[in-house]
PDB file of C-alpha atoms in Angstrom:
ATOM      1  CA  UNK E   1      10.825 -39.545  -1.196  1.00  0.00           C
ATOM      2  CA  UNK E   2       8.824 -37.181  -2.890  1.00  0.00           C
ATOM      3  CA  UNK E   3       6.198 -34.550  -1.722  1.00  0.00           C
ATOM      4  CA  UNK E   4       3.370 -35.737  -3.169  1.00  0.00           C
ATOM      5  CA  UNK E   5       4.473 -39.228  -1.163  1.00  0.00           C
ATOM      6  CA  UNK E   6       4.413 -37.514   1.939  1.00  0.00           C
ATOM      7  CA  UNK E   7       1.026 -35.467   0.848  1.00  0.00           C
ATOM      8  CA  UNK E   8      -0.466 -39.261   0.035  1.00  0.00           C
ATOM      9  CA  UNK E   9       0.597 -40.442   3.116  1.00  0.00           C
ATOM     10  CA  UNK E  10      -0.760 -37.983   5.583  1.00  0.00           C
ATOM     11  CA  UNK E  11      -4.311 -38.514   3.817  1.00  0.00           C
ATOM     12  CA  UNK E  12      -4.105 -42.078   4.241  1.00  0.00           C
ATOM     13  CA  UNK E  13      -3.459 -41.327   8.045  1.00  0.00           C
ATOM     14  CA  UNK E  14      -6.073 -38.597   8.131  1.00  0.00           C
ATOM     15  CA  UNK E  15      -8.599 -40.510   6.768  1.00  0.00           C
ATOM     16  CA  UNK E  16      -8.039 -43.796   8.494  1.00  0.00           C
ATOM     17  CA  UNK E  17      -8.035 -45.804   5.228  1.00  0.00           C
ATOM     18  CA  UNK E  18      -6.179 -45.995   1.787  1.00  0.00           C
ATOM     19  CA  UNK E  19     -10.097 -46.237  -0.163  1.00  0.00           C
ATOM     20  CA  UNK E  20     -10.890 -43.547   1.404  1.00  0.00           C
ATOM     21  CA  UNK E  21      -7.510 -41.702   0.585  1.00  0.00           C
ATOM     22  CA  UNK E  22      -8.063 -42.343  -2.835  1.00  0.00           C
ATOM     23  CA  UNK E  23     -11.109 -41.023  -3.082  1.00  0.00           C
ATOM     24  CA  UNK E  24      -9.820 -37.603  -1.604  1.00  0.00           C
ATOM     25  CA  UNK E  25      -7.076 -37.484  -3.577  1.00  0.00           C
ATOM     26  CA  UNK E  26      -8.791 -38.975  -7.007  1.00  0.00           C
ATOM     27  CA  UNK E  27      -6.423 -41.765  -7.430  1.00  0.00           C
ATOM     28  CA  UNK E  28      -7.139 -45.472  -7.947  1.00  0.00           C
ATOM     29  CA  UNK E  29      -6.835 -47.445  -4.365  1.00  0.00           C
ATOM     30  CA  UNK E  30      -4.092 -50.045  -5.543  1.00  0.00           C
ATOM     31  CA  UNK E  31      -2.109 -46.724  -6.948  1.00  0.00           C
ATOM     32  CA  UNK E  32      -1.955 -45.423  -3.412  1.00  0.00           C
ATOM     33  CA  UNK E  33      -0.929 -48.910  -1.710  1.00  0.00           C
ATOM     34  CA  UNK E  34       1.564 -49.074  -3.842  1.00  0.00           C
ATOM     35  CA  UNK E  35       3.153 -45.651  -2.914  1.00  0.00           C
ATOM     36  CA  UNK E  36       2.947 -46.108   0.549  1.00  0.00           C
ATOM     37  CA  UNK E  37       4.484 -49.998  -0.397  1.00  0.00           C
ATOM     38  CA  UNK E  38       7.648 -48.091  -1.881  1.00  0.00           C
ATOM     39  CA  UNK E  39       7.796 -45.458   0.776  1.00  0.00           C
ATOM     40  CA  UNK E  40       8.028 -48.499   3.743  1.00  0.00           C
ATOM     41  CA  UNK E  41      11.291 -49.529   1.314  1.00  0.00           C
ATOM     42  CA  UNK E  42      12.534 -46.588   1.019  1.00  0.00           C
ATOM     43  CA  UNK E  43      12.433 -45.987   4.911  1.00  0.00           C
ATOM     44  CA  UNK E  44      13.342 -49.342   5.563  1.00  0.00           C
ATOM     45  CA  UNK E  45      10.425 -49.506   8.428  1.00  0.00           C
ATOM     46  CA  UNK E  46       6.807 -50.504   8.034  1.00  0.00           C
ATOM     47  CA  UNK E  47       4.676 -47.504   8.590  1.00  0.00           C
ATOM     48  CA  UNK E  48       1.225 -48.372   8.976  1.00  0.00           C
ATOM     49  CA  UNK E  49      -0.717 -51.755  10.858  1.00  0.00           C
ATOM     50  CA  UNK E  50      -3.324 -52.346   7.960  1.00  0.00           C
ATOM     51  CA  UNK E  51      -6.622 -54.117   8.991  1.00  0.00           C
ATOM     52  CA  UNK E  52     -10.277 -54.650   7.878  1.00  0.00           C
ATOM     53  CA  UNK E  53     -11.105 -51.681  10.005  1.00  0.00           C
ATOM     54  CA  UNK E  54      -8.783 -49.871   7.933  1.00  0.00           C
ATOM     55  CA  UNK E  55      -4.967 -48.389   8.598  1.00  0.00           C
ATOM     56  CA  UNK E  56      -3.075 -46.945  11.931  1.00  0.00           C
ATOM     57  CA  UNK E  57      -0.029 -45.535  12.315  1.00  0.00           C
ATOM     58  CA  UNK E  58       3.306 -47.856  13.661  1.00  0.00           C
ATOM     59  CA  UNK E  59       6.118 -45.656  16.063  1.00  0.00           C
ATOM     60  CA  UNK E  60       7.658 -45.117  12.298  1.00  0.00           C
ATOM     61  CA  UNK E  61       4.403 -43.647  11.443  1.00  0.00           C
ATOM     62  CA  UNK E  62       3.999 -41.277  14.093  1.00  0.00           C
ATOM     63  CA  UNK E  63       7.708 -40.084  13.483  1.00  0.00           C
ATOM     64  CA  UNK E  64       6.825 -39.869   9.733  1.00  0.00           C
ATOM     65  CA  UNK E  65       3.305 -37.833  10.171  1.00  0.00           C
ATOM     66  CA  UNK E  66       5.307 -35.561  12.403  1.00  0.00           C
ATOM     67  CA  UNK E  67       7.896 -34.847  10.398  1.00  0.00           C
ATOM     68  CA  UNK E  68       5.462 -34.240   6.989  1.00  0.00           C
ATOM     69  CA  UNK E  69       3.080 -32.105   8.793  1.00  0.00           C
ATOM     70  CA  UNK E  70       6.135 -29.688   9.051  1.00  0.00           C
ATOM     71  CA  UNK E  71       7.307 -30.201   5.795  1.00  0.00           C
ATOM     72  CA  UNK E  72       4.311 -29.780   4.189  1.00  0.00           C
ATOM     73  CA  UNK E  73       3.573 -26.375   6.313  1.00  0.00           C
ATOM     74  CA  UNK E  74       7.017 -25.477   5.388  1.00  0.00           C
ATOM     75  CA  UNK E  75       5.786 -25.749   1.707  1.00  0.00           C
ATOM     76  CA  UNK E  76       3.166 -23.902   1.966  1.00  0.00           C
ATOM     77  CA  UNK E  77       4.526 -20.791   3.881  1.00  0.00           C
ATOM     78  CA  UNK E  78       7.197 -21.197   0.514  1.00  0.00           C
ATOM     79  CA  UNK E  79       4.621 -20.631  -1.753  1.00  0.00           C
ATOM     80  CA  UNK E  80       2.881 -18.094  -0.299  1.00  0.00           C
ATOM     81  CA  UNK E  81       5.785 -16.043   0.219  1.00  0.00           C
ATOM     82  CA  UNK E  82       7.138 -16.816  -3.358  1.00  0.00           C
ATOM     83  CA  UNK E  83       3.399 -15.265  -4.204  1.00  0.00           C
ATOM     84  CA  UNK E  84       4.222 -12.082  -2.040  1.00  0.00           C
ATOM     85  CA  UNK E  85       7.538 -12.024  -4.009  1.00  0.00           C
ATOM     86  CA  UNK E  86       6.351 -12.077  -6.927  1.00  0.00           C
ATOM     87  CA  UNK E  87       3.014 -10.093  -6.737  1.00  0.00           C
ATOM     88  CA  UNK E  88       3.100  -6.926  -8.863  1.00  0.00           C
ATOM     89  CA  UNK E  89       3.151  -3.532  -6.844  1.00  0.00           C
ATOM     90  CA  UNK E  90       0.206  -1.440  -5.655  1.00  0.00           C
ATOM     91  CA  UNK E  91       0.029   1.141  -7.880  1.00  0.00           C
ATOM     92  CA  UNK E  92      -0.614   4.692  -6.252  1.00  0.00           C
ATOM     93  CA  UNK E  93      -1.369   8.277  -7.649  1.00  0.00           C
ATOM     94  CA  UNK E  94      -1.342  11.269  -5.790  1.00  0.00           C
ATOM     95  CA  UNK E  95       0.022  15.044  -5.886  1.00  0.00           C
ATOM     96  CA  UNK E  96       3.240  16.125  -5.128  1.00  0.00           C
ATOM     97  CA  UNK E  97       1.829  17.638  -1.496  1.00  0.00           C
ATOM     98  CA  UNK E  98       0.524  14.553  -0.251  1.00  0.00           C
ATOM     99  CA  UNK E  99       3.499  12.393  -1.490  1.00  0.00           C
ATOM    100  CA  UNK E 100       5.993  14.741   0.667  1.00  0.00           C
ATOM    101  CA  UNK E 101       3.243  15.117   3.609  1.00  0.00           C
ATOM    102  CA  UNK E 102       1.840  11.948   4.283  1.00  0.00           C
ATOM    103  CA  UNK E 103       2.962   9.077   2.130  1.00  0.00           C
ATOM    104  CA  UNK E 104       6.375   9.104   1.449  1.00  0.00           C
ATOM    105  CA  UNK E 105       6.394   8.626   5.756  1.00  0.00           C
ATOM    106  CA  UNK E 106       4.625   5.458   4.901  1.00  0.00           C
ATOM    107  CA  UNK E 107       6.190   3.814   2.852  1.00  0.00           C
ATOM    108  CA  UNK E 108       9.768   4.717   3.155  1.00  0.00           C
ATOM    109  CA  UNK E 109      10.984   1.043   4.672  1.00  0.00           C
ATOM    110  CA  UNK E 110       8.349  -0.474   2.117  1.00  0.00           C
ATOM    111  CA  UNK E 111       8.840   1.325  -0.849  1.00  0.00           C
ATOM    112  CA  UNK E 112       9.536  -1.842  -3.507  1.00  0.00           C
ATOM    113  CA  UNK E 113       5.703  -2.847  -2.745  1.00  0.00           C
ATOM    114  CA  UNK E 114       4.612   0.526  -4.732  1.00  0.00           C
ATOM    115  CA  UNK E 115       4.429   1.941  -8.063  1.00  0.00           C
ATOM    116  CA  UNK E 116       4.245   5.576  -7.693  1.00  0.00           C
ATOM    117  CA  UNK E 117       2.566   8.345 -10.134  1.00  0.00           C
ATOM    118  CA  UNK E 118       2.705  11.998  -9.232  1.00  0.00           C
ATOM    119  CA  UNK E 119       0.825  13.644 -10.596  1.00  0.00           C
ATOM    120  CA  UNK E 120      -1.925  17.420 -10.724  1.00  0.00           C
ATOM    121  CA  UNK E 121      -4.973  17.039  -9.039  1.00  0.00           C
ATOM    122  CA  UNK E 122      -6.633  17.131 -12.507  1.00  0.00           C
ATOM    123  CA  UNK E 123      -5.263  13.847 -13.690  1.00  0.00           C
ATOM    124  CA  UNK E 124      -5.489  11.572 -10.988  1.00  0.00           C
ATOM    125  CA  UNK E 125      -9.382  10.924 -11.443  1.00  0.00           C
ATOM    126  CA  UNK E 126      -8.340   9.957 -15.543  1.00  0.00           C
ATOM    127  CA  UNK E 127      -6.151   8.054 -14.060  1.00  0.00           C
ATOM    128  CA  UNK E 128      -8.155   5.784 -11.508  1.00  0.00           C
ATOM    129  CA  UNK E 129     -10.969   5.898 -14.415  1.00  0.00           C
ATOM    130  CA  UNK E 130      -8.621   4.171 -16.750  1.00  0.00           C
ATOM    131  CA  UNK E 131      -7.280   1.903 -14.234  1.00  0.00           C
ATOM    132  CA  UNK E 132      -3.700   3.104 -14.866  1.00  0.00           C
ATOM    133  CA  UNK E 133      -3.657   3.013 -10.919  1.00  0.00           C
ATOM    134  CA  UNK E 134      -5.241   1.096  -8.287  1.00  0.00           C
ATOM    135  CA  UNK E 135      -5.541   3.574  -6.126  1.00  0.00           C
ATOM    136  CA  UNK E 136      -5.409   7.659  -5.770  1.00  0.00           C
ATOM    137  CA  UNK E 137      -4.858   9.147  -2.628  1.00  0.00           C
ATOM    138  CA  UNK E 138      -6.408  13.217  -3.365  1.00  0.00           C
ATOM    139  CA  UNK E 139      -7.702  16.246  -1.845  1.00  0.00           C
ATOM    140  CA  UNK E 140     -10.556  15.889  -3.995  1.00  0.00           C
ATOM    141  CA  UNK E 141     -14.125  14.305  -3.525  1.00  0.00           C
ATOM    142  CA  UNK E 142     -15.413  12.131  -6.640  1.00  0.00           C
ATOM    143  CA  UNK E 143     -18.920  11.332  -7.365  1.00  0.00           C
ATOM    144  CA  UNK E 144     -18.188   8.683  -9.650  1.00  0.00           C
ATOM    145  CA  UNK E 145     -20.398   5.575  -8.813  1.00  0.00           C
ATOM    146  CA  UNK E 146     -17.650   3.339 -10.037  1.00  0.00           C
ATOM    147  CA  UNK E 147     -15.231   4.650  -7.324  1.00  0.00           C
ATOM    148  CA  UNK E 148     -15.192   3.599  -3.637  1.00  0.00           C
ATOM    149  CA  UNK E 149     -13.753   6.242  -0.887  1.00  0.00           C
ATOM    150  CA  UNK E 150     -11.791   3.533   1.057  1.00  0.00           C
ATOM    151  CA  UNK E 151     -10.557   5.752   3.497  1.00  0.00           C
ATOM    152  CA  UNK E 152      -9.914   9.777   4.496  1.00  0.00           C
ATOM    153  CA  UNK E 153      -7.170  11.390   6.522  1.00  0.00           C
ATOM    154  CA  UNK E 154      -6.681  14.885   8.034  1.00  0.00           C
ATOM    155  CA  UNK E 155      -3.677  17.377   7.310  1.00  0.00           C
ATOM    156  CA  UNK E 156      -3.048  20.825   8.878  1.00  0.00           C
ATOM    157  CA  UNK E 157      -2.165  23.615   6.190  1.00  0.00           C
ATOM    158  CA  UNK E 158      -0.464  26.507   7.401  1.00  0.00           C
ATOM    159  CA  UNK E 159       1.084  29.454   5.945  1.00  0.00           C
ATOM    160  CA  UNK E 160       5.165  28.917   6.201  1.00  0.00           C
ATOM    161  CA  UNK E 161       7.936  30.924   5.572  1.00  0.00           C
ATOM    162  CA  UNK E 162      11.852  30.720   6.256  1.00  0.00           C
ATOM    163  CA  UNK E 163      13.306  30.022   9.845  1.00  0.00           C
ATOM    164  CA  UNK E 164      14.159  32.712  11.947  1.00  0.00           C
ATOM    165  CA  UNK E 165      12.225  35.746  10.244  1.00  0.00           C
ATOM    166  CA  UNK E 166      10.926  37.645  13.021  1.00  0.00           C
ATOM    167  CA  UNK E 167       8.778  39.835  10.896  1.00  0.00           C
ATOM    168  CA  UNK E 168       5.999  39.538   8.327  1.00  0.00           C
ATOM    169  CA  UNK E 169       4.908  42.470   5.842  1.00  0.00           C
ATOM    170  CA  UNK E 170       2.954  40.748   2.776  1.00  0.00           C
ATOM    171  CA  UNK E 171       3.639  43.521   0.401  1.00  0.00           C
ATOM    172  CA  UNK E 172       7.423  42.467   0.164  1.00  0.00           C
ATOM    173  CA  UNK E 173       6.613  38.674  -0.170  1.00  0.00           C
ATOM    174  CA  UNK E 174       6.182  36.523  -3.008  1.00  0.00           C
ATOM    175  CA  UNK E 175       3.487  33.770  -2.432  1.00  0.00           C
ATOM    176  CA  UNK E 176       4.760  30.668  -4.602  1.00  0.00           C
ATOM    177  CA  UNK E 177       2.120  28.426  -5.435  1.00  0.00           C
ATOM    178  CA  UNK E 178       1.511  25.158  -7.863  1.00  0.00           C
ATOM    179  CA  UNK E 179       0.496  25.401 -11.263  1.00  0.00           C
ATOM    180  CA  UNK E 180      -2.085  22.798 -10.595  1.00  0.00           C
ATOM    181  CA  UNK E 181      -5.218  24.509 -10.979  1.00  0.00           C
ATOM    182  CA  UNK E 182      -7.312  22.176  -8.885  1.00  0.00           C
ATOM    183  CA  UNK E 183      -4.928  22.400  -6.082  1.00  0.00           C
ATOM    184  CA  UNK E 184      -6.135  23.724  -2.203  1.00  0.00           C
ATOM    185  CA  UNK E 185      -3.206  25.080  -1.212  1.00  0.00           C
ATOM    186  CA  UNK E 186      -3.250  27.665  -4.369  1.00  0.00           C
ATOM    187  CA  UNK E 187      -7.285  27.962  -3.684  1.00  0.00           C
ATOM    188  CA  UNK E 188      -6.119  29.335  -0.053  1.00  0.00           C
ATOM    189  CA  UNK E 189      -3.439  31.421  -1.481  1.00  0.00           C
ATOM    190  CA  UNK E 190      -5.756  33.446  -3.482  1.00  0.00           C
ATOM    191  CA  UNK E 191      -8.393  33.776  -1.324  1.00  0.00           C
ATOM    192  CA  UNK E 192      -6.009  35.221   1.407  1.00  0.00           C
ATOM    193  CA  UNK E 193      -4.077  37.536  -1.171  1.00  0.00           C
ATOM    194  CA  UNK E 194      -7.828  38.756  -1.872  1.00  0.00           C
ATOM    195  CA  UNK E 195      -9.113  39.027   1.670  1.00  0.00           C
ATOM    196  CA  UNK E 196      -5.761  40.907   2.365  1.00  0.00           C
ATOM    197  CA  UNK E 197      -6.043  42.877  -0.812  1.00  0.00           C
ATOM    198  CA  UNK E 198      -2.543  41.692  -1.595  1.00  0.00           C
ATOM    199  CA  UNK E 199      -1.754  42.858  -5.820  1.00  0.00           C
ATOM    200  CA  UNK E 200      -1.810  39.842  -8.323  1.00  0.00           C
ATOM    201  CA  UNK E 201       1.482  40.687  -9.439  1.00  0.00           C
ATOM    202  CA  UNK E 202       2.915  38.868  -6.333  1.00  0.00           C
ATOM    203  CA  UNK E 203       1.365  35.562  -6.567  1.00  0.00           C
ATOM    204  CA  UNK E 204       4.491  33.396  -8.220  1.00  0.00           C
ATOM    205  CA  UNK E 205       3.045  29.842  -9.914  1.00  0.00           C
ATOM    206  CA  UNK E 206       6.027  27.420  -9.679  1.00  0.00           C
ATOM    207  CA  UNK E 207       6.018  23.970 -11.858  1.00  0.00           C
ATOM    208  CA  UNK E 208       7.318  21.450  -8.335  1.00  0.00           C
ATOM    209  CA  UNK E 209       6.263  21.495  -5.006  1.00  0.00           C
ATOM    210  CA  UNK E 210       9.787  20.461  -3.560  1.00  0.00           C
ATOM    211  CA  UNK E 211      10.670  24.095  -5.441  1.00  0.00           C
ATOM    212  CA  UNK E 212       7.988  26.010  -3.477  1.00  0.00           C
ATOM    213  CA  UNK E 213      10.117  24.331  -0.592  1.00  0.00           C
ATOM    214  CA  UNK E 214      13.038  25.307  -1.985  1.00  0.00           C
ATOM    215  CA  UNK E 215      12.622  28.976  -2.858  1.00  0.00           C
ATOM    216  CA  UNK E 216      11.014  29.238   0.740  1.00  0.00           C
ATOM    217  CA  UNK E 217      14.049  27.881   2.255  1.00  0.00           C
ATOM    218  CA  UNK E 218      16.379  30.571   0.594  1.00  0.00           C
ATOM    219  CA  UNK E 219      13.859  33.599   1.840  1.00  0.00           C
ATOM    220  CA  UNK E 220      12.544  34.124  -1.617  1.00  0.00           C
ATOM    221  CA  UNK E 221       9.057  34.147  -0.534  1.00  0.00           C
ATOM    222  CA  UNK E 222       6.068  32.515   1.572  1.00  0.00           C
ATOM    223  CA  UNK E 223       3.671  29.413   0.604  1.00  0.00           C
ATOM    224  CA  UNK E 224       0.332  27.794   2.326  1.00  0.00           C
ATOM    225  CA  UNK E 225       1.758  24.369   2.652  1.00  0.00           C
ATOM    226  CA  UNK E 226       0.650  21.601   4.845  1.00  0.00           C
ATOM    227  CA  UNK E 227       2.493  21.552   8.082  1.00  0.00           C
ATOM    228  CA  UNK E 228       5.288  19.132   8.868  1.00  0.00           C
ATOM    229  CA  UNK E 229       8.253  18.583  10.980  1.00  0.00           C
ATOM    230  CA  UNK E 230      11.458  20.254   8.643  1.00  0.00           C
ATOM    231  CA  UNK E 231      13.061  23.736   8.574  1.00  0.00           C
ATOM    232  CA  UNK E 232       9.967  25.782   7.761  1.00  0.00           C
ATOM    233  CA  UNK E 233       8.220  28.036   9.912  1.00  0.00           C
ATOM    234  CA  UNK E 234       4.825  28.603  10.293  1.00  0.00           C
ATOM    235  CA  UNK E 235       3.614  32.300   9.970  1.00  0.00           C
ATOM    236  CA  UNK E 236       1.609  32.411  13.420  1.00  0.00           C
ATOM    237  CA  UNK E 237      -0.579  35.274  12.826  1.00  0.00           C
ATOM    238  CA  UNK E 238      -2.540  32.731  10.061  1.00  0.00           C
ATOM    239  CA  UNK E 239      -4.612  30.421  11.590  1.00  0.00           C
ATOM    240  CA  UNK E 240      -3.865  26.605  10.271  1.00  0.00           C
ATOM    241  CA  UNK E 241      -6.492  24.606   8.625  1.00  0.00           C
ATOM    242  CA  UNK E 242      -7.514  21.098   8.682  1.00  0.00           C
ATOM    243  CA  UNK E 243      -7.407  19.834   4.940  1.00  0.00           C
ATOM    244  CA  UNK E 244      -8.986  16.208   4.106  1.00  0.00           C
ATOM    245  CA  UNK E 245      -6.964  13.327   2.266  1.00  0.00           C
ATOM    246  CA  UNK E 246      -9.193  11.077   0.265  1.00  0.00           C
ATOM    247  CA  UNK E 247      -8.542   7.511  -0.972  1.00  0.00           C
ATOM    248  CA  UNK E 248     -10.284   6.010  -3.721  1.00  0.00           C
ATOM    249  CA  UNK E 249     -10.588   2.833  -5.609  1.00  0.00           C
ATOM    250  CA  UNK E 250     -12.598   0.668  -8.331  1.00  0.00           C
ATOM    251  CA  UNK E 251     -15.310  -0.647  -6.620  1.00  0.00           C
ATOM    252  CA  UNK E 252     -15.496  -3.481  -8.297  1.00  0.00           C
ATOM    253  CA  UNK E 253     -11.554  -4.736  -7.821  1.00  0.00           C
ATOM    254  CA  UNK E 254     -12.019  -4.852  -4.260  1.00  0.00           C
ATOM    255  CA  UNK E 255      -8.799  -3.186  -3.238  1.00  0.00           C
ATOM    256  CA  UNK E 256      -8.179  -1.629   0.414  1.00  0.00           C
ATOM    257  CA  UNK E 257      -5.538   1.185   1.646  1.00  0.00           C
ATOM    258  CA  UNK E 258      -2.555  -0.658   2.494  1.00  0.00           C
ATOM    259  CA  UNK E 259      -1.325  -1.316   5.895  1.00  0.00           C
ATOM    260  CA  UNK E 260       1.541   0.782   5.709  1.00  0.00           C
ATOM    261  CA  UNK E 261      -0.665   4.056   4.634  1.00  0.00           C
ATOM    262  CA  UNK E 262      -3.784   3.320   7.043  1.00  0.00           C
ATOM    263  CA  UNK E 263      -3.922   6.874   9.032  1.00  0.00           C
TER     264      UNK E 263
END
């Protein structure tokens, strides 16, 4: 017994006759008879009272249709999920802030289903553009008719500093910021060493965020980050900020945030 048997022989039932059948399926009418001939010897059992008025099904039928309904459903849900399996992964680019603040959450028990790029602000439109990606999840806003904003997202930026330090003089502090010229946090960093008239010399551009973290950790110096549950502190006296996440695609490929990063 083969599939396609048990594929010929629920049409046959379905449609109440083996002409019809054949048209359905585009085979000859004496082709199908003859399957459903070889499939009664195989079983042993006739399956089906034939008439003018066309074909039911016998007690052997009924077991039969039951019995290929599943297995046919069974072969479907099998290639569907062989599909799934086999589908290549959605392909993400973002900066190394959002990554560590809001995806890497995600997608940490799904993380097989994506292809991630980190990388500056700067190079994540290029990136889109050239379809290198099929998505990029960035602080920025584009205005690029062939892009579609899918989705935004909120995160609080703060200014944080080691745990424990009781007190705050910004003279004595380095403020470590990315290299990334297009990037907020290093916007809000220079605006506040400005409004504070804090010297130049103390603004500290480091290549990773995860060393910003780093340095922060060992007291080195303070950093406008966005605000998470870890072994920061946030300096109080600062007021946080909301900071907006956009995600962008193609337009034209039709592609939606994933379940696992919807906000």
């Amino acid at each position: 017994m083969e599939i396609n048997d048990l594929i010929i022989f629920k049409t046959v039932v379905t449609e109440g006759s083996i002409s019809k059948a054949a048209n359905v399926l585009g085979y000859v009418q004496p082709h199908l008879s003859e399957r459903i001939k070889r499939l009664e010897q195989e079983l042993d059992t006739p399956l089906l009272h034939r008439s003018n008025k066309g074909v039911t099904t016998l007690p052997s039928g009924e077991v039969l249709i039951d019995y290929a309904n599943r297995i046919l459903n069974l072969v479907d849900e099998a290639k569907h999920e062989i599909k799934r399996t086999n589908a290549l992964p959605y392909r993400i680019a973002t900066s190394p802030s959002i990554l560590s603040s809001y995806v890497s959450k995600r997608i940490s028990g799904t993380f097989m289903k994506y292809e991630l790029t980190i990388e500056n602000s700067s190079q994540l439109h290029s990136l889109l553009r050239n379809q290198k990606v099929d998505m990029v999840i960035t602080y920025g806003t584009y205005a690029d008719s062939d892009f579609q904003q899918v989705g935004s997202h909120s995160i609080s930026m703060g200014l944080q500093q080691v745990k424990g330090k009781t007190t705050m003089d910004y003279a004595k502090e380095y403020f470590f910021v990315s290299q990334d010229q297009q990037c907020p946090f290093r916007k809000r960093t220079i605006d506040f060493m400005e409004k504070n008239h804090i010297p130049k010399e103390q603004l500290q551009p480091l290549d990773s965020f995860s060393l910003i973290q780093e340095f922060i950790l060992e007291g080195k110096g303070i950093a406008f980050l966005p605000i998470k549950d870890d072994q920061l502190d946030r300096v109080e006296d600062v007021e946080l900020e909301s900071l907006s996440v956009h995600f962008y695609t193609m337009r034209e490929s039709g592609r939606e945030i994933p379940a696992d990063l919807l906000p």
